[in-house]
Amino acid sequence: MQRTALCLLLIAAGLVVATAPASAEPEVERTVDCVYPGEVLATALGDLATQLGYTFEPGELAETYELEQQIWVLARGVTARRAAELISASGGVRVSLDDANRLLTVSEEPEKPEAGKVRAFKVDALCRQYLDYQKRYGLRGGPAQPDVLYQPTAAEELRDAAAEILQLGDEAPGSAVGKRLIYTRGASDLARLEELFRLMESAGESQALRQDRENREGLKKMHTEFSDDQILLSAVLWRLFKECEAPIYIDHSLMQSLDFEYDTTELRFSADTSHYDVLLALAREQEFAVDSMHGALRLHQAYFSGSASYQVFDVSGLLIDLEKQYAELKTDAESLEGFQGDLRSEGGVQVIVDALCIQLENAGCAPLVRAFGSRVVVSGGVDVIDRAAEVMTAMGWENGLAKDGERK
Amino acid sequence: MRTLAGLTLIAVLALTIQAQDKSAPTRVDLAAYGVSGHEAAADLAESLGARLVLHELDEQSLPASCWAVRKKATPPAATALLGQALGCQSLYDPQSATLHLYRPGAVLGGSKVKGYDVSVLAGRFVEYVNSYGIARQPVKPGEEAEPERTAAEHLAGVLEEMLWDPRGAEFDASVVGDRLLYTTDESSHSRIREALDLLMAEHGGESAALKDERAAVEKLKEAKFSGELTGTPVASVLTEICAAAGLGVVLGPEFAEFACEEHIDFKPEAGSAWEALHSLLVRMREQDIRVDFTVRGDALVLESEDAGVGSGYRVYDISDLLKKLEASYQRQRTAPGKVEGYEGDLRRAGGNQVVLRSLDEQLEAAHAPGNSDCMVFGNRLIVRGGNSAVNAATQILKEMGWEEPGK
């Protein structure tokens, strides 16, 4: 009896699901293809509007130079929002979608950050970690360091570190209140701050860096021979873009320093050179950086603005090891060539930061490196971060990250 | 069936030969007889089937006269010799079939970071300082104390001097605890490794560059030279002498300018190629042209003395000598409070500086040919210079009481 009732119930449930109105289904976000490598911005926007069934309204930028500029974006099957972000980033404009009125509009890049919400972050654990570091390795202040006037609390130091690492700019700074940091910023900045504070505790790679790793995989599989003596830069880029599985774009910061009509490359590649190697070699030659932003590979020269691609290294183990090493380097006499110091007098974590900066500079890259207690953050794309990890390993640091980039 | 297999084999062989033709040659001739630096570089690139790429250099910044002669050299050796002749860094990348030229001091493509554990050497230095290190003078009021350096930092400084190459790569060490970090190309890493190994070795030893130089000098001594050259450029005379010993010759850019222009009559007495070379160098010295030489890849590299082309060195273990000196200073102690008395010891006399100072003074007095530099790291003494300078240094050290290991 019970079984029959259960069967009837299941059949009824099935009928309900089958006859439910279509509108109750979760709406799948519509995707578009942005195939705009070397395309005029106005044409690209017109095409995007057509794909969406929207009307393109150039507004105040109508018949201006901005709309006649080239953009380099190639992203297939991306959401309309993502497409607008990529075109905006390459064109140096702000593309907006008005779904209610089915309008695609374009305006100049806003100078001020988006209006935000207030949010507080409790940073007790990070403050504790910083204090532990200071007690053991921190440089002595007070009379020994009379020039050091700014002596921030752990929370203030964390606020300053976050502002540097995420390049938050001078607008809307954070406030340190006890062991809380309070920010009034846009949703994306708040998400970046949340991620940074989380990674400062656990160490590991940011989401943008993991995305960057994933984006580059496809390029490593592709091989092509560019054998002419003088190859147009735009021809190489076109090939790289065309065959790139991941979305890719050239940021506006780089668009302005390349001449796609005349610039050539001195590089020549054999058949076994992967597209990834080609891209890195081009980056070295043309002096641009590669990372991932808006989910896409970004070729850029925006070294001092908002990349979210970084790795937090936990160097507490290395500091313990170094403390021991400096103790062993002590001499027992007041000798002219002797050493009476320790890791603290040598600068604590600054020993690691200095070595990292010098060796990365010798390798031709100068990323942002910032320490907070026993955490060292290196900002940049996968190639830079991997080099930084090599330098850290050469110092004796041991990688404790799992494959997903989080701390084991 | 057999016919088919035979035909297939022939086809495969033909394809293999064709493929080999396309690949880079295993040996090339370097033959730049006074041509411009750019022409010499372009010629080598053509021989290698490679493209020439200049980094932060242009045609005008390369020397106007280039002299580099070496037959059947391997591509890396020919590339290195061309760099010597042009006074810049050179790198041949067979993968992309490209010959790169970089300005001196530039970081070459493909540089890698390596961390060297120097804990053993640092430990030995600490032992040395504790035994013989000079006492620190108290800081006078108003003066700042000299910053302290760890043993590893002292070592980094010594390595910089040992491996300094005015026309090579510039590599800054980072000292982290008892590790030294360098980001540089593979050949520079090999030189760092060699230096550390020799500093670690029980009795020190000679660098490969110095051994090469000794071997080349032996070849020159064994070869007969009896040419009579009239109105011949100095560069050609040198090429003849070296050719007699089966050696190539490369002139550095500063010396090449003179050697290509200056024509001389050269009729040395019949003897060895070494004697002929020596007599030519003495003759030039009389004209105030001071030339130093080194050896790279079976070729003599000659350049004006000021350019510092020599990269060979010898590491001496002076720990026994220091013990002897300590004992001898002890023996010279007198009762305290005497006007002519002595109450010091080796530490007060300067530790290893006693040996270093005397060596410098005696080398200068001996007028050893070529550049030489002496430096110390704890109980290791390093003499950087050519074959003659190192021989002279060894002799002076013996006179001080140092004993050749194993003798």
PDB file of C-alpha atoms in Angstrom, chain B residues 207-343:
ATOM      1  CA  SER B 207      90.844  27.219 -12.866  1.00  0.00           C
ATOM      2  CA  ALA B 208      90.179  25.620 -16.251  1.00  0.00           C
ATOM      3  CA  ALA B 209      91.025  28.926 -17.964  1.00  0.00           C
ATOM      4  CA  LEU B 210      94.471  28.922 -16.371  1.00  0.00           C
ATOM      5  CA  LYS B 211      95.030  25.277 -17.318  1.00  0.00           C
ATOM      6  CA  ASP B 212      94.054  26.089 -20.914  1.00  0.00           C
ATOM      7  CA  GLU B 213      96.554  28.919 -20.905  1.00  0.00           C
ATOM      8  CA  ARG B 214      99.310  26.647 -19.602  1.00  0.00           C
ATOM      9  CA  ALA B 215      98.505  24.083 -22.312  1.00  0.00           C
ATOM     10  CA  ALA B 216      98.632  26.754 -25.013  1.00  0.00           C
ATOM     11  CA  VAL B 217     101.970  28.066 -23.732  1.00  0.00           C
ATOM     12  CA  GLU B 218     103.339  24.517 -23.860  1.00  0.00           C
ATOM     13  CA  LYS B 219     102.186  24.200 -27.477  1.00  0.00           C
ATOM     14  CA  LEU B 220     103.907  27.484 -28.311  1.00  0.00           C
ATOM     15  CA  LYS B 221     107.086  26.324 -26.601  1.00  0.00           C
ATOM     16  CA  GLU B 222     107.114  23.054 -28.499  1.00  0.00           C
ATOM     17  CA  ALA B 223     106.408  24.609 -31.924  1.00  0.00           C
ATOM     18  CA  LYS B 224     109.266  25.920 -34.079  1.00  0.00           C
ATOM     19  CA  PHE B 225     108.980  29.341 -35.684  1.00  0.00           C
ATOM     20  CA  SER B 226     111.445  30.686 -38.182  1.00  0.00           C
ATOM     21  CA  GLY B 227     109.487  33.053 -40.392  1.00  0.00           C
ATOM     22  CA  GLU B 228     110.911  36.189 -41.963  1.00  0.00           C
ATOM     23  CA  LEU B 229     108.184  38.750 -42.321  1.00  0.00           C
ATOM     24  CA  THR B 230     108.703  42.162 -43.852  1.00  0.00           C
ATOM     25  CA  GLY B 231     106.209  45.043 -43.899  1.00  0.00           C
ATOM     26  CA  THR B 232     103.610  42.822 -42.293  1.00  0.00           C
ATOM     27  CA  PRO B 233     100.784  43.963 -39.994  1.00  0.00           C
ATOM     28  CA  VAL B 234     101.378  42.984 -36.360  1.00  0.00           C
ATOM     29  CA  ALA B 235      98.079  41.075 -36.480  1.00  0.00           C
ATOM     30  CA  SER B 236      99.372  38.890 -39.331  1.00  0.00           C
ATOM     31  CA  VAL B 237     102.662  38.262 -37.505  1.00  0.00           C
ATOM     32  CA  LEU B 238     100.728  37.080 -34.439  1.00  0.00           C
ATOM     33  CA  THR B 239      98.537  34.876 -36.634  1.00  0.00           C
ATOM     34  CA  GLU B 240     101.647  33.259 -38.168  1.00  0.00           C
ATOM     35  CA  ILE B 241     103.201  32.603 -34.757  1.00  0.00           C
ATOM     36  CA  CYS B 242     100.006  31.079 -33.364  1.00  0.00           C
ATOM     37  CA  ALA B 243      99.400  29.042 -36.514  1.00  0.00           C
ATOM     38  CA  ALA B 244     102.842  27.452 -36.048  1.00  0.00           C
ATOM     39  CA  ALA B 245     101.544  26.012 -32.759  1.00  0.00           C
ATOM     40  CA  GLY B 246      98.168  25.065 -34.214  1.00  0.00           C
ATOM     41  CA  LEU B 247      96.424  27.844 -32.319  1.00  0.00           C
ATOM     42  CA  GLY B 248      93.939  30.421 -33.491  1.00  0.00           C
ATOM     43  CA  VAL B 249      94.321  34.095 -32.694  1.00  0.00           C
ATOM     44  CA  VAL B 250      91.806  36.700 -31.620  1.00  0.00           C
ATOM     45  CA  LEU B 251      92.622  40.341 -30.993  1.00  0.00           C
ATOM     46  CA  GLY B 252      90.548  42.378 -28.592  1.00  0.00           C
ATOM     47  CA  PRO B 253      89.053  45.564 -30.090  1.00  0.00           C
ATOM     48  CA  GLU B 254      91.539  47.950 -28.436  1.00  0.00           C
ATOM     49  CA  PHE B 255      94.628  46.064 -29.573  1.00  0.00           C
ATOM     50  CA  ALA B 256      93.166  45.139 -32.974  1.00  0.00           C
ATOM     51  CA  GLU B 257      93.046  48.774 -34.019  1.00  0.00           C
ATOM     52  CA  PHE B 258      96.821  49.059 -33.535  1.00  0.00           C
ATOM     53  CA  ALA B 259      97.729  45.571 -34.720  1.00  0.00           C
ATOM     54  CA  CYS B 260      95.878  45.885 -38.023  1.00  0.00           C
ATOM     55  CA  GLU B 261      97.422  49.277 -38.842  1.00  0.00           C
ATOM     56  CA  GLU B 262     101.015  48.808 -37.633  1.00  0.00           C
ATOM     57  CA  HIS B 263     103.301  47.132 -40.186  1.00  0.00           C
ATOM     58  CA  ILE B 264     106.639  45.721 -39.045  1.00  0.00           C
ATOM     59  CA  ASP B 265     109.621  43.701 -40.193  1.00  0.00           C
ATOM     60  CA  PHE B 266     109.849  40.640 -37.999  1.00  0.00           C
ATOM     61  CA  LYS B 267     112.829  38.308 -38.262  1.00  0.00           C
ATOM     62  CA  PRO B 268     113.244  36.477 -34.965  1.00  0.00           C
ATOM     63  CA  GLU B 269     116.116  34.135 -34.337  1.00  0.00           C
ATOM     64  CA  ALA B 270     115.159  30.543 -35.048  1.00  0.00           C
ATOM     65  CA  GLY B 271     113.514  29.170 -31.947  1.00  0.00           C
ATOM     66  CA  SER B 272     110.154  28.303 -30.531  1.00  0.00           C
ATOM     67  CA  ALA B 273     106.882  30.080 -31.317  1.00  0.00           C
ATOM     68  CA  TRP B 274     106.780  31.054 -27.626  1.00  0.00           C
ATOM     69  CA  GLU B 275     110.124  32.859 -27.960  1.00  0.00           C
ATOM     70  CA  ALA B 276     108.903  34.593 -31.101  1.00  0.00           C
ATOM     71  CA  LEU B 277     105.725  35.706 -29.340  1.00  0.00           C
ATOM     72  CA  HIS B 278     107.698  36.852 -26.335  1.00  0.00           C
ATOM     73  CA  SER B 279     110.078  38.867 -28.470  1.00  0.00           C
ATOM     74  CA  LEU B 280     107.169  40.511 -30.317  1.00  0.00           C
ATOM     75  CA  LEU B 281     105.410  41.424 -27.035  1.00  0.00           C
ATOM     76  CA  VAL B 282     108.657  42.882 -25.655  1.00  0.00           C
ATOM     77  CA  ARG B 283     109.112  44.869 -28.844  1.00  0.00           C
ATOM     78  CA  MET B 284     105.622  46.307 -28.505  1.00  0.00           C
ATOM     79  CA  ARG B 285     106.175  47.041 -24.840  1.00  0.00           C
ATOM     80  CA  GLU B 286     109.125  49.176 -25.945  1.00  0.00           C
ATOM     81  CA  GLN B 287     106.636  51.146 -28.053  1.00  0.00           C
ATOM     82  CA  ASP B 288     104.483  51.504 -24.906  1.00  0.00           C
ATOM     83  CA  ILE B 289     101.916  49.038 -26.244  1.00  0.00           C
ATOM     84  CA  ARG B 290     101.322  46.717 -23.276  1.00  0.00           C
ATOM     85  CA  VAL B 291      99.505  43.570 -24.234  1.00  0.00           C
ATOM     86  CA  ASP B 292      98.087  40.789 -22.085  1.00  0.00           C
ATOM     87  CA  PHE B 293      96.839  37.473 -23.365  1.00  0.00           C
ATOM     88  CA  THR B 294      94.582  34.642 -22.365  1.00  0.00           C
ATOM     89  CA  VAL B 295      93.388  31.477 -24.067  1.00  0.00           C
ATOM     90  CA  ARG B 296      89.862  30.584 -25.110  1.00  0.00           C
ATOM     91  CA  GLY B 297      88.934  27.505 -27.084  1.00  0.00           C
ATOM     92  CA  ASP B 298      92.400  26.828 -28.555  1.00  0.00           C
ATOM     93  CA  ALA B 299      92.936  30.426 -29.574  1.00  0.00           C
ATOM     94  CA  LEU B 300      95.185  33.066 -28.089  1.00  0.00           C
ATOM     95  CA  VAL B 301      93.208  36.192 -27.162  1.00  0.00           C
ATOM     96  CA  LEU B 302      95.422  39.280 -27.073  1.00  0.00           C
ATOM     97  CA  GLU B 303      94.236  42.629 -25.799  1.00  0.00           C
ATOM     98  CA  SER B 304      95.734  45.752 -24.257  1.00  0.00           C
ATOM     99  CA  GLU B 305      96.686  45.177 -20.637  1.00  0.00           C
ATOM    100  CA  ASP B 306      94.203  47.730 -19.285  1.00  0.00           C
ATOM    101  CA  ALA B 307      91.233  45.795 -20.684  1.00  0.00           C
ATOM    102  CA  GLY B 308      91.802  42.908 -18.250  1.00  0.00           C
ATOM    103  CA  VAL B 309      91.019  39.959 -20.517  1.00  0.00           C
ATOM    104  CA  GLY B 310      92.576  37.298 -18.294  1.00  0.00           C
ATOM    105  CA  SER B 311      90.088  35.219 -16.350  1.00  0.00           C
ATOM    106  CA  GLY B 312      92.346  32.447 -15.014  1.00  0.00           C
ATOM    107  CA  TYR B 313      93.227  32.094 -11.342  1.00  0.00           C
ATOM    108  CA  ARG B 314      94.709  29.780  -8.780  1.00  0.00           C
ATOM    109  CA  VAL B 315      93.389  29.128  -5.278  1.00  0.00           C
ATOM    110  CA  TYR B 316      96.029  28.434  -2.606  1.00  0.00           C
ATOM    111  CA  ASP B 317      95.328  26.801   0.741  1.00  0.00           C
ATOM    112  CA  ILE B 318      97.417  28.871   3.170  1.00  0.00           C
ATOM    113  CA  SER B 319      96.173  27.318   6.416  1.00  0.00           C
ATOM    114  CA  ASP B 320      99.523  25.605   7.110  1.00  0.00           C
ATOM    115  CA  LEU B 321     101.385  28.784   6.245  1.00  0.00           C
ATOM    116  CA  LEU B 322      99.208  30.713   8.703  1.00  0.00           C
ATOM    117  CA  LYS B 323     100.002  28.139  11.411  1.00  0.00           C
ATOM    118  CA  LYS B 324     103.719  28.502  10.672  1.00  0.00           C
ATOM    119  CA  LEU B 325     103.459  32.271  10.766  1.00  0.00           C
ATOM    120  CA  GLU B 326     101.547  32.181  14.037  1.00  0.00           C
ATOM    121  CA  ALA B 327     104.347  30.104  15.548  1.00  0.00           C
ATOM    122  CA  SER B 328     107.003  32.394  14.143  1.00  0.00           C
ATOM    123  CA  TYR B 329     105.281  35.491  15.548  1.00  0.00           C
ATOM    124  CA  GLN B 330     105.013  33.703  18.913  1.00  0.00           C
ATOM    125  CA  ARG B 331     108.730  32.986  18.847  1.00  0.00           C
ATOM    126  CA  GLN B 332     109.465  36.638  18.248  1.00  0.00           C
ATOM    127  CA  ARG B 333     107.652  37.803  21.348  1.00  0.00           C
ATOM    128  CA  THR B 334     109.843  39.429  23.921  1.00  0.00           C
ATOM    129  CA  ALA B 335     109.439  40.151  27.592  1.00  0.00           C
ATOM    130  CA  PRO B 336     106.877  42.933  28.045  1.00  0.00           C
ATOM    131  CA  GLY B 337     107.798  46.582  28.440  1.00  0.00           C
ATOM    132  CA  LYS B 338     110.943  46.647  26.263  1.00  0.00           C
ATOM    133  CA  VAL B 339     111.592  49.505  23.795  1.00  0.00           C
ATOM    134  CA  GLU B 340     112.672  47.124  21.052  1.00  0.00           C
ATOM    135  CA  GLY B 341     110.318  44.429  22.200  1.00  0.00           C
ATOM    136  CA  TYR B 342     107.383  42.804  20.457  1.00  0.00           C
ATOM    137  CA  GLU B 343     104.244  41.655  22.232  1.00  0.00           C
TER     138      GLU B 343
END
